[in-house]
């Protein structure tokens, strides 16, 4: 029998696949993605991470008990104290300076996705917020694993190898699994009506993630 | 079998009774409540109504579809366009001028209850918000009916007769029933975990309503 | 000396012009806009109005006094009780049924703009929210007036004549002016730092409004 | 010339003094406070800290840039990762077990103050939120210093000596000063209207802090 999270993915199977197996992802795996596309993605991902941090701050606020609060704070620290610094450093390796990052224009796809997540979290409760965040956390873990399994993926001498390594790392995979477990626990025994609300959020957020790849690929602002 | 709303009341039966059968209510029914107590209550109830209006504005924002939005707007209009004006007029009959209402200090009990409702609505979703509001809407309807059934209640020559008439009126009773029906529909098939979250909110809001009566009775600021 | 609102517009003069004098607007004025483009716009504008209603509900909640609350409620009622019904009727005249409106997919541009406004309102205070809403209210009034002054604009036998009439109507112009006046009053004597925060919001919202026209023109989802 | 923060305190000088020089504080300094009163305060302060953590999560969400976000996160970590654990340990020394802390009933004064702060932060922007939090952070630092200067204060063999030591510690004093500095910077050049909004919040939060002492003193629930 499928878990609630599996049912979320099944409820928007086409969108989920369009996101996880996006052309940007494929070219990244094959090592053929134009450098400009990757750099554009990296820059916007910096802005994304800042709003992602805000989203975990919102999750701290929305927590119904100290357990949820501590868990949200752990995710917030992982983003702001660890990932953001790693990202800045990684951007540096790709020739993007911190000064550039501080003055970026936010692209439409970044704005649309981040504000959708934050607004959904404000409108609903902490579960709505997690479900809006899940396509990012869980999707990146699935994408990493999927790429490793593809024949077209190049692991040696792939300029994007470090990206694949990061999202297939034990730490990231465990964090993604913990998120899946938490959502499954929260969604246990929910009503059909509630499932439909959450499925819609999951589907819309998944579509916005695919748009984020598309933005990278086409260098859209 | 009991409805979800009945189960909410049963989950805090002592608190619900302490609120609905409060000494303030009894003295109001008997017509023996000191005029100063009623005036103090009326003044704070004005401030309460303003925040209650804000709560329905929040419900409009939190709506998940146009049906919920229109329903929330109807409640908002009932409070701000109808009840608030009636309240100002009624206050005038009790010697409280609009100028006085505009300069009131908010009592602790008013502040505690109103901010609890609004914060609970912000933290959770539209159902959390409704459950926090329910002790007020549904409780007043029950209190009106309960008073009518009590031997100590005086209907003729009771200075507070108009208050009893208002909350036993067909319009108010229907609005309260509509709220119960909506909550029952929303709570159908919810998980035990979700019920416990909502029961806690209902219980806390009920306690804060009883504190509001107590404030009136003891003229607390 | 320029008013605060004029300074907001000047701070993003290019974006403001790109929005107000957008190709969609020009073709609408000339009566040459493809019917499909207008219909696509009308459909998405329906979804926009629902979220716009939610935004005014948020303004009711965010109000700092009863005056602000009543003003926000007036705007909310204007959107939900008047404009939305007119819009449904107008859509009907363009062959778009209510059943269709109820099942629309939200386009990216609609989602981006509406969630940006709502999230900005949640993050900031009631003034941030109004400034995010202003490009819509005030911009449509300016666009109407601008079109009337253009030589290319066709007033007779223009299929989009009713649209121009609506936004140049005395009622709409007065509502837009009232919004400008309120923002000017709120922005009087604000610090430079605060002006910069608001100017950024105004500029981003203006860009998202231009994207909304672009969506109509290119039939984007 | 006085700083903005000094003007906030002057705008409610009587309330500020009633809070900072409260009978609870005096008895604590003199070492004559009944143990039950201190234990009651300690227990409620545990619940307060949890909501205080939520408030800093809200500040992370409300941040307008990465600098504000990191600063809010630092405060959040100080509360949840450091203070809360110290508090649990300190409660243990006073015979209050973690199991007891996990099952506490929230007193009216705790609920009123915490929800007021959180709701004020939701309604307004990050500055409203900080001003609502300031009486706690800055007040405790002032109270510590004030106690050290009073002739009635006992430093040796005072059962509450550790409390005084904590809030007069270099770390806490610096954190409080940093908060004052931040608020002063944010309030530079604000309009009178804005000052009045913030002064009201500061005054109400100060009154709620005094109520918190009173709750401890009288063992109120």
PDB file of N, CA and C in Angstrom, chain A residues 135-218:
ATOM      1  N   UNK A 135       8.756  19.328  -2.566  1.00  0.00           N
ATOM      2  CA  UNK A 135       9.308  19.070  -3.901  1.00  0.00           C
ATOM      3  C   UNK A 135      10.770  19.479  -4.013  1.00  0.00           C
ATOM      4  N   UNK A 136      11.163  20.493  -3.296  1.00  0.00           N
ATOM      5  CA  UNK A 136      12.563  20.901  -3.339  1.00  0.00           C
ATOM      6  C   UNK A 136      13.444  19.883  -2.624  1.00  0.00           C
ATOM      7  N   UNK A 137      13.176  19.660  -1.353  1.00  0.00           N
ATOM      8  CA  UNK A 137      14.035  18.796  -0.537  1.00  0.00           C
ATOM      9  C   UNK A 137      14.058  17.363  -1.069  1.00  0.00           C
ATOM     10  N   UNK A 138      12.865  16.814  -1.236  1.00  0.00           N
ATOM     11  CA  UNK A 138      12.771  15.405  -1.627  1.00  0.00           C
ATOM     12  C   UNK A 138      13.120  15.242  -3.102  1.00  0.00           C
ATOM     13  N   UNK A 139      12.704  16.215  -3.904  1.00  0.00           N
ATOM     14  CA  UNK A 139      12.972  16.136  -5.340  1.00  0.00           C
ATOM     15  C   UNK A 139      14.470  16.117  -5.637  1.00  0.00           C
ATOM     16  N   UNK A 140      15.221  16.990  -5.001  1.00  0.00           N
ATOM     17  CA  UNK A 140      16.670  17.023  -5.250  1.00  0.00           C
ATOM     18  C   UNK A 140      17.327  15.682  -4.886  1.00  0.00           C
ATOM     19  N   UNK A 141      16.839  15.066  -3.812  1.00  0.00           N
ATOM     20  CA  UNK A 141      17.391  13.755  -3.429  1.00  0.00           C
ATOM     21  C   UNK A 141      17.059  12.702  -4.491  1.00  0.00           C
ATOM     22  N   UNK A 142      15.836  12.745  -4.999  1.00  0.00           N
ATOM     23  CA  UNK A 142      15.439  11.779  -6.037  1.00  0.00           C
ATOM     24  C   UNK A 142      16.204  12.035  -7.334  1.00  0.00           C
ATOM     25  N   UNK A 143      16.368  13.313  -7.659  1.00  0.00           N
ATOM     26  CA  UNK A 143      17.073  13.674  -8.888  1.00  0.00           C
ATOM     27  C   UNK A 143      18.518  13.175  -8.838  1.00  0.00           C
ATOM     28  N   UNK A 144      19.156  13.379  -7.699  1.00  0.00           N
ATOM     29  CA  UNK A 144      20.524  12.890  -7.546  1.00  0.00           C
ATOM     30  C   UNK A 144      20.603  11.388  -7.805  1.00  0.00           C
ATOM     31  N   UNK A 145      19.708  10.652  -7.134  1.00  0.00           N
ATOM     32  CA  UNK A 145      19.713   9.194  -7.301  1.00  0.00           C
ATOM     33  C   UNK A 145      19.380   8.771  -8.733  1.00  0.00           C
ATOM     34  N   UNK A 146      18.426   9.458  -9.312  1.00  0.00           N
ATOM     35  CA  UNK A 146      18.001   9.119 -10.668  1.00  0.00           C
ATOM     36  C   UNK A 146      19.157   9.325 -11.651  1.00  0.00           C
ATOM     37  N   UNK A 147      19.857  10.442 -11.475  1.00  0.00           N
ATOM     38  CA  UNK A 147      20.983  10.723 -12.380  1.00  0.00           C
ATOM     39  C   UNK A 147      22.042   9.627 -12.303  1.00  0.00           C
ATOM     40  N   UNK A 148      22.331   9.183 -11.090  1.00  0.00           N
ATOM     41  CA  UNK A 148      23.350   8.150 -10.912  1.00  0.00           C
ATOM     42  C   UNK A 148      22.994   6.884 -11.696  1.00  0.00           C
ATOM     43  N   UNK A 149      21.691   6.637 -11.836  1.00  0.00           N
ATOM     44  CA  UNK A 149      21.230   5.424 -12.513  1.00  0.00           C
ATOM     45  C   UNK A 149      21.148   5.563 -14.037  1.00  0.00           C
ATOM     46  N   UNK A 150      21.284   6.763 -14.553  1.00  0.00           N
ATOM     47  CA  UNK A 150      21.092   6.953 -15.996  1.00  0.00           C
ATOM     48  C   UNK A 150      22.384   6.659 -16.764  1.00  0.00           C
ATOM     49  N   UNK A 151      22.202   6.031 -17.922  1.00  0.00           N
ATOM     50  CA  UNK A 151      23.362   5.688 -18.742  1.00  0.00           C
ATOM     51  C   UNK A 151      24.077   6.932 -19.261  1.00  0.00           C
ATOM     52  N   UNK A 152      23.304   7.993 -19.486  1.00  0.00           N
ATOM     53  CA  UNK A 152      23.907   9.204 -20.048  1.00  0.00           C
ATOM     54  C   UNK A 152      24.722   9.991 -19.023  1.00  0.00           C
ATOM     55  N   UNK A 153      24.552   9.663 -17.746  1.00  0.00           N
ATOM     56  CA  UNK A 153      25.230  10.447 -16.711  1.00  0.00           C
ATOM     57  C   UNK A 153      26.731  10.167 -16.692  1.00  0.00           C
ATOM     58  N   UNK A 154      27.500  11.225 -16.615  1.00  0.00           N
ATOM     59  CA  UNK A 154      28.959  11.142 -16.560  1.00  0.00           C
ATOM     60  C   UNK A 154      29.399  11.505 -15.149  1.00  0.00           C
ATOM     61  N   UNK A 155      30.102  10.600 -14.471  1.00  0.00           N
ATOM     62  CA  UNK A 155      30.518  10.894 -13.095  1.00  0.00           C
ATOM     63  C   UNK A 155      31.936  11.453 -13.044  1.00  0.00           C
ATOM     64  N   UNK A 156      32.807  10.982 -13.938  1.00  0.00           N
ATOM     65  CA  UNK A 156      34.190  11.480 -13.941  1.00  0.00           C
ATOM     66  C   UNK A 156      34.299  12.607 -14.960  1.00  0.00           C
ATOM     67  N   UNK A 157      35.044  13.610 -14.612  1.00  0.00           N
ATOM     68  CA  UNK A 157      35.248  14.739 -15.529  1.00  0.00           C
ATOM     69  C   UNK A 157      33.952  15.437 -15.934  1.00  0.00           C
ATOM     70  N   UNK A 158      32.953  15.321 -15.075  1.00  0.00           N
ATOM     71  CA  UNK A 158      31.728  16.095 -15.308  1.00  0.00           C
ATOM     72  C   UNK A 158      31.865  17.390 -14.496  1.00  0.00           C
ATOM     73  N   UNK A 159      31.790  18.553 -15.151  1.00  0.00           N
ATOM     74  CA  UNK A 159      31.949  19.806 -14.398  1.00  0.00           C
ATOM     75  C   UNK A 159      30.901  19.958 -13.296  1.00  0.00           C
ATOM     76  N   UNK A 160      29.805  19.239 -13.446  1.00  0.00           N
ATOM     77  CA  UNK A 160      28.733  19.339 -12.463  1.00  0.00           C
ATOM     78  C   UNK A 160      28.725  18.163 -11.481  1.00  0.00           C
ATOM     79  N   UNK A 161      29.817  17.442 -11.464  1.00  0.00           N
ATOM     80  CA  UNK A 161      29.919  16.262 -10.596  1.00  0.00           C
ATOM     81  C   UNK A 161      29.708  16.587  -9.126  1.00  0.00           C
ATOM     82  N   UNK A 162      30.228  17.732  -8.688  1.00  0.00           N
ATOM     83  CA  UNK A 162      30.091  18.084  -7.270  1.00  0.00           C
ATOM     84  C   UNK A 162      28.636  18.277  -6.883  1.00  0.00           C
ATOM     85  N   UNK A 163      27.843  18.765  -7.868  1.00  0.00           N
ATOM     86  CA  UNK A 163      26.410  18.965  -7.606  1.00  0.00           C
ATOM     87  C   UNK A 163      25.750  17.603  -7.351  1.00  0.00           C
ATOM     88  N   UNK A 164      26.056  16.650  -8.222  1.00  0.00           N
ATOM     89  CA  UNK A 164      25.480  15.300  -8.067  1.00  0.00           C
ATOM     90  C   UNK A 164      25.942  14.681  -6.755  1.00  0.00           C
ATOM     91  N   UNK A 165      27.231  14.862  -6.443  1.00  0.00           N
ATOM     92  CA  UNK A 165      27.758  14.299  -5.197  1.00  0.00           C
ATOM     93  C   UNK A 165      27.021  14.854  -3.985  1.00  0.00           C
ATOM     94  N   UNK A 166      26.750  16.159  -4.013  1.00  0.00           N
ATOM     95  CA  UNK A 166      26.107  16.780  -2.856  1.00  0.00           C
ATOM     96  C   UNK A 166      24.737  16.183  -2.589  1.00  0.00           C
ATOM     97  N   UNK A 167      23.944  16.052  -3.645  1.00  0.00           N
ATOM     98  CA  UNK A 167      22.560  15.618  -3.431  1.00  0.00           C
ATOM     99  C   UNK A 167      22.404  14.095  -3.329  1.00  0.00           C
ATOM    100  N   UNK A 168      23.481  13.360  -3.646  1.00  0.00           N
ATOM    101  CA  UNK A 168      23.445  11.919  -3.367  1.00  0.00           C
ATOM    102  C   UNK A 168      24.199  11.591  -2.085  1.00  0.00           C
ATOM    103  N   UNK A 169      24.713  12.600  -1.419  1.00  0.00           N
ATOM    104  CA  UNK A 169      25.469  12.366  -0.176  1.00  0.00           C
ATOM    105  C   UNK A 169      24.551  11.766   0.881  1.00  0.00           C
ATOM    106  N   UNK A 170      25.145  11.026   1.764  1.00  0.00           N
ATOM    107  CA  UNK A 170      24.401  10.383   2.843  1.00  0.00           C
ATOM    108  C   UNK A 170      23.621  11.417   3.657  1.00  0.00           C
ATOM    109  N   UNK A 171      24.283  12.543   3.942  1.00  0.00           N
ATOM    110  CA  UNK A 171      23.641  13.574   4.769  1.00  0.00           C
ATOM    111  C   UNK A 171      22.373  14.096   4.101  1.00  0.00           C
ATOM    112  N   UNK A 172      22.496  14.427   2.815  1.00  0.00           N
ATOM    113  CA  UNK A 172      21.328  15.006   2.143  1.00  0.00           C
ATOM    114  C   UNK A 172      20.219  13.976   2.011  1.00  0.00           C
ATOM    115  N   UNK A 173      20.609  12.742   1.659  1.00  0.00           N
ATOM    116  CA  UNK A 173      19.602  11.686   1.512  1.00  0.00           C
ATOM    117  C   UNK A 173      18.864  11.440   2.828  1.00  0.00           C
ATOM    118  N   UNK A 174      19.609  11.474   3.915  1.00  0.00           N
ATOM    119  CA  UNK A 174      18.960  11.261   5.219  1.00  0.00           C
ATOM    120  C   UNK A 174      18.006  12.402   5.556  1.00  0.00           C
ATOM    121  N   UNK A 175      18.433  13.628   5.261  1.00  0.00           N
ATOM    122  CA  UNK A 175      17.568  14.776   5.541  1.00  0.00           C
ATOM    123  C   UNK A 175      16.276  14.680   4.729  1.00  0.00           C
ATOM    124  N   UNK A 176      16.407  14.283   3.463  1.00  0.00           N
ATOM    125  CA  UNK A 176      15.219  14.152   2.607  1.00  0.00           C
ATOM    126  C   UNK A 176      14.303  13.047   3.128  1.00  0.00           C
ATOM    127  N   UNK A 177      14.914  11.926   3.556  1.00  0.00           N
ATOM    128  CA  UNK A 177      14.093  10.830   4.077  1.00  0.00           C
ATOM    129  C   UNK A 177      13.386  11.243   5.361  1.00  0.00           C
ATOM    130  N   UNK A 178      14.069  12.015   6.194  1.00  0.00           N
ATOM    131  CA  UNK A 178      13.452  12.494   7.433  1.00  0.00           C
ATOM    132  C   UNK A 178      12.244  13.367   7.117  1.00  0.00           C
ATOM    133  N   UNK A 179      12.350  14.165   6.070  1.00  0.00           N
ATOM    134  CA  UNK A 179      11.226  15.018   5.663  1.00  0.00           C
ATOM    135  C   UNK A 179      10.052  14.159   5.190  1.00  0.00           C
ATOM    136  N   UNK A 180      10.367  13.144   4.376  1.00  0.00           N
ATOM    137  CA  UNK A 180       9.309  12.232   3.920  1.00  0.00           C
ATOM    138  C   UNK A 180       8.635  11.558   5.109  1.00  0.00           C
ATOM    139  N   UNK A 181       9.449  11.098   6.048  1.00  0.00           N
ATOM    140  CA  UNK A 181       8.890  10.410   7.223  1.00  0.00           C
ATOM    141  C   UNK A 181       7.975  11.336   8.023  1.00  0.00           C
ATOM    142  N   UNK A 182       8.429  12.570   8.202  1.00  0.00           N
ATOM    143  CA  UNK A 182       7.633  13.520   8.986  1.00  0.00           C
ATOM    144  C   UNK A 182       6.297  13.780   8.304  1.00  0.00           C
ATOM    145  N   UNK A 183       6.333  14.011   6.991  1.00  0.00           N
ATOM    146  CA  UNK A 183       5.092  14.269   6.249  1.00  0.00           C
ATOM    147  C   UNK A 183       4.177  13.055   6.309  1.00  0.00           C
ATOM    148  N   UNK A 184       4.739  11.857   6.156  1.00  0.00           N
ATOM    149  CA  UNK A 184       3.907  10.652   6.250  1.00  0.00           C
ATOM    150  C   UNK A 184       3.237  10.538   7.619  1.00  0.00           C
ATOM    151  N   UNK A 185       3.985  10.861   8.662  1.00  0.00           N
ATOM    152  CA  UNK A 185       3.406  10.789  10.010  1.00  0.00           C
ATOM    153  C   UNK A 185       2.279  11.814  10.166  1.00  0.00           C
ATOM    154  N   UNK A 186       2.507  13.024   9.655  1.00  0.00           N
ATOM    155  CA  UNK A 186       1.489  14.069   9.784  1.00  0.00           C
ATOM    156  C   UNK A 186       0.257  13.767   8.934  1.00  0.00           C
ATOM    157  N   UNK A 187       0.463  13.087   7.821  1.00  0.00           N
ATOM    158  CA  UNK A 187      -0.660  12.837   6.912  1.00  0.00           C
ATOM    159  C   UNK A 187      -1.392  11.527   7.222  1.00  0.00           C
ATOM    160  N   UNK A 188      -0.925  10.806   8.213  1.00  0.00           N
ATOM    161  CA  UNK A 188      -1.605   9.553   8.565  1.00  0.00           C
ATOM    162  C   UNK A 188      -3.041   9.862   8.978  1.00  0.00           C
ATOM    163  N   UNK A 189      -3.973   9.122   8.434  1.00  0.00           N
ATOM    164  CA  UNK A 189      -5.391   9.227   8.820  1.00  0.00           C
ATOM    165  C   UNK A 189      -6.045  10.565   8.492  1.00  0.00           C
ATOM    166  N   UNK A 190      -5.461  11.351   7.610  1.00  0.00           N
ATOM    167  CA  UNK A 190      -6.150  12.603   7.282  1.00  0.00           C
ATOM    168  C   UNK A 190      -7.347  12.323   6.387  1.00  0.00           C
ATOM    169  N   UNK A 191      -8.264  13.264   6.354  1.00  0.00           N
ATOM    170  CA  UNK A 191      -9.472  13.104   5.541  1.00  0.00           C
ATOM    171  C   UNK A 191      -9.127  13.274   4.056  1.00  0.00           C
ATOM    172  N   UNK A 192     -10.023  12.802   3.208  1.00  0.00           N
ATOM    173  CA  UNK A 192      -9.832  12.964   1.764  1.00  0.00           C
ATOM    174  C   UNK A 192      -9.755  14.434   1.378  1.00  0.00           C
ATOM    175  N   UNK A 193     -10.639  15.211   1.985  1.00  0.00           N
ATOM    176  CA  UNK A 193     -10.680  16.652   1.737  1.00  0.00           C
ATOM    177  C   UNK A 193      -9.312  17.283   2.008  1.00  0.00           C
ATOM    178  N   UNK A 194      -8.714  16.928   3.135  1.00  0.00           N
ATOM    179  CA  UNK A 194      -7.407  17.472   3.485  1.00  0.00           C
ATOM    180  C   UNK A 194      -6.348  16.990   2.506  1.00  0.00           C
ATOM    181  N   UNK A 195      -6.444  15.711   2.102  1.00  0.00           N
ATOM    182  CA  UNK A 195      -5.476  15.202   1.133  1.00  0.00           C
ATOM    183  C   UNK A 195      -5.548  16.006  -0.166  1.00  0.00           C
ATOM    184  N   UNK A 196      -6.756  16.300  -0.608  1.00  0.00           N
ATOM    185  CA  UNK A 196      -6.906  17.061  -1.861  1.00  0.00           C
ATOM    186  C   UNK A 196      -6.273  18.445  -1.761  1.00  0.00           C
ATOM    187  N   UNK A 197      -6.449  19.107  -0.610  1.00  0.00           N
ATOM    188  CA  UNK A 197      -5.820  20.419  -0.405  1.00  0.00           C
ATOM    189  C   UNK A 197      -4.296  20.315  -0.541  1.00  0.00           C
ATOM    190  N   UNK A 198      -3.747  19.291   0.117  1.00  0.00           N
ATOM    191  CA  UNK A 198      -2.291  19.134   0.130  1.00  0.00           C
ATOM    192  C   UNK A 198      -1.775  18.693  -1.241  1.00  0.00           C
ATOM    193  N   UNK A 199      -2.532  17.869  -1.920  1.00  0.00           N
ATOM    194  CA  UNK A 199      -2.111  17.400  -3.246  1.00  0.00           C
ATOM    195  C   UNK A 199      -2.024  18.561  -4.230  1.00  0.00           C
ATOM    196  N   UNK A 200      -2.937  19.499  -4.085  1.00  0.00           N
ATOM    197  CA  UNK A 200      -2.912  20.669  -4.970  1.00  0.00           C
ATOM    198  C   UNK A 200      -1.656  21.509  -4.719  1.00  0.00           C
ATOM    199  N   UNK A 201      -1.345  21.699  -3.457  1.00  0.00           N
ATOM    200  CA  UNK A 201      -0.133  22.452  -3.100  1.00  0.00           C
ATOM    201  C   UNK A 201       1.108  21.743  -3.637  1.00  0.00           C
ATOM    202  N   UNK A 202       1.155  20.430  -3.452  1.00  0.00           N
ATOM    203  CA  UNK A 202       2.314  19.656  -3.898  1.00  0.00           C
ATOM    204  C   UNK A 202       2.477  19.766  -5.412  1.00  0.00           C
ATOM    205  N   UNK A 203       1.380  19.683  -6.103  1.00  0.00           N
ATOM    206  CA  UNK A 203       1.414  19.749  -7.571  1.00  0.00           C
ATOM    207  C   UNK A 203       1.862  21.128  -8.048  1.00  0.00           C
ATOM    208  N   UNK A 204       1.326  22.171  -7.464  1.00  0.00           N
ATOM    209  CA  UNK A 204       1.701  23.531  -7.879  1.00  0.00           C
ATOM    210  C   UNK A 204       3.177  23.810  -7.573  1.00  0.00           C
ATOM    211  N   UNK A 205       3.634  23.384  -6.406  1.00  0.00           N
ATOM    212  CA  UNK A 205       5.037  23.610  -6.050  1.00  0.00           C
ATOM    213  C   UNK A 205       5.962  22.831  -6.978  1.00  0.00           C
ATOM    214  N   UNK A 206       5.535  21.629  -7.377  1.00  0.00           N
ATOM    215  CA  UNK A 206       6.334  20.821  -8.308  1.00  0.00           C
ATOM    216  C   UNK A 206       6.458  21.514  -9.665  1.00  0.00           C
ATOM    217  N   UNK A 207       5.361  22.069 -10.119  1.00  0.00           N
ATOM    218  CA  UNK A 207       5.382  22.802 -11.389  1.00  0.00           C
ATOM    219  C   UNK A 207       6.332  23.997 -11.310  1.00  0.00           C
ATOM    220  N   UNK A 208       6.325  24.680 -10.169  1.00  0.00           N
ATOM    221  CA  UNK A 208       7.187  25.852 -10.002  1.00  0.00           C
ATOM    222  C   UNK A 208       8.656  25.460  -9.917  1.00  0.00           C
ATOM    223  N   UNK A 209       8.939  24.260  -9.423  1.00  0.00           N
ATOM    224  CA  UNK A 209      10.314  23.751  -9.414  1.00  0.00           C
ATOM    225  C   UNK A 209      10.783  23.471 -10.844  1.00  0.00           C
ATOM    226  N   UNK A 210       9.903  22.883 -11.643  1.00  0.00           N
ATOM    227  CA  UNK A 210      10.260  22.639 -13.048  1.00  0.00           C
ATOM    228  C   UNK A 210      10.531  23.957 -13.769  1.00  0.00           C
ATOM    229  N   UNK A 211       9.726  24.974 -13.448  1.00  0.00           N
ATOM    230  CA  UNK A 211       9.953  26.303 -14.043  1.00  0.00           C
ATOM    231  C   UNK A 211      11.331  26.849 -13.658  1.00  0.00           C
ATOM    232  N   UNK A 212      11.767  26.496 -12.450  1.00  0.00           N
ATOM    233  CA  UNK A 212      13.081  26.960 -11.993  1.00  0.00           C
ATOM    234  C   UNK A 212      14.185  26.356 -12.861  1.00  0.00           C
ATOM    235  N   UNK A 213      14.063  25.079 -13.184  1.00  0.00           N
ATOM    236  CA  UNK A 213      15.027  24.454 -14.122  1.00  0.00           C
ATOM    237  C   UNK A 213      14.966  25.147 -15.481  1.00  0.00           C
ATOM    238  N   UNK A 214      13.741  25.372 -15.941  1.00  0.00           N
ATOM    239  CA  UNK A 214      13.557  25.981 -17.253  1.00  0.00           C
ATOM    240  C   UNK A 214      14.211  27.360 -17.299  1.00  0.00           C
ATOM    241  N   UNK A 215      14.053  28.098 -16.225  1.00  0.00           N
ATOM    242  CA  UNK A 215      14.700  29.412 -16.119  1.00  0.00           C
ATOM    243  C   UNK A 215      16.211  29.284 -16.296  1.00  0.00           C
ATOM    244  N   UNK A 216      16.813  28.274 -15.648  1.00  0.00           N
ATOM    245  CA  UNK A 216      18.244  28.073 -15.778  1.00  0.00           C
ATOM    246  C   UNK A 216      18.629  27.781 -17.220  1.00  0.00           C
ATOM    247  N   UNK A 217      17.863  26.867 -17.819  1.00  0.00           N
ATOM    248  CA  UNK A 217      18.175  26.411 -19.167  1.00  0.00           C
ATOM    249  C   UNK A 217      18.106  27.546 -20.185  1.00  0.00           C
ATOM    250  N   UNK A 218      17.129  28.404 -20.046  1.00  0.00           N
ATOM    251  CA  UNK A 218      16.883  29.441 -21.053  1.00  0.00           C
ATOM    252  C   UNK A 218      17.396  30.803 -20.619  1.00  0.00           C
TER     253      UNK A 218
END
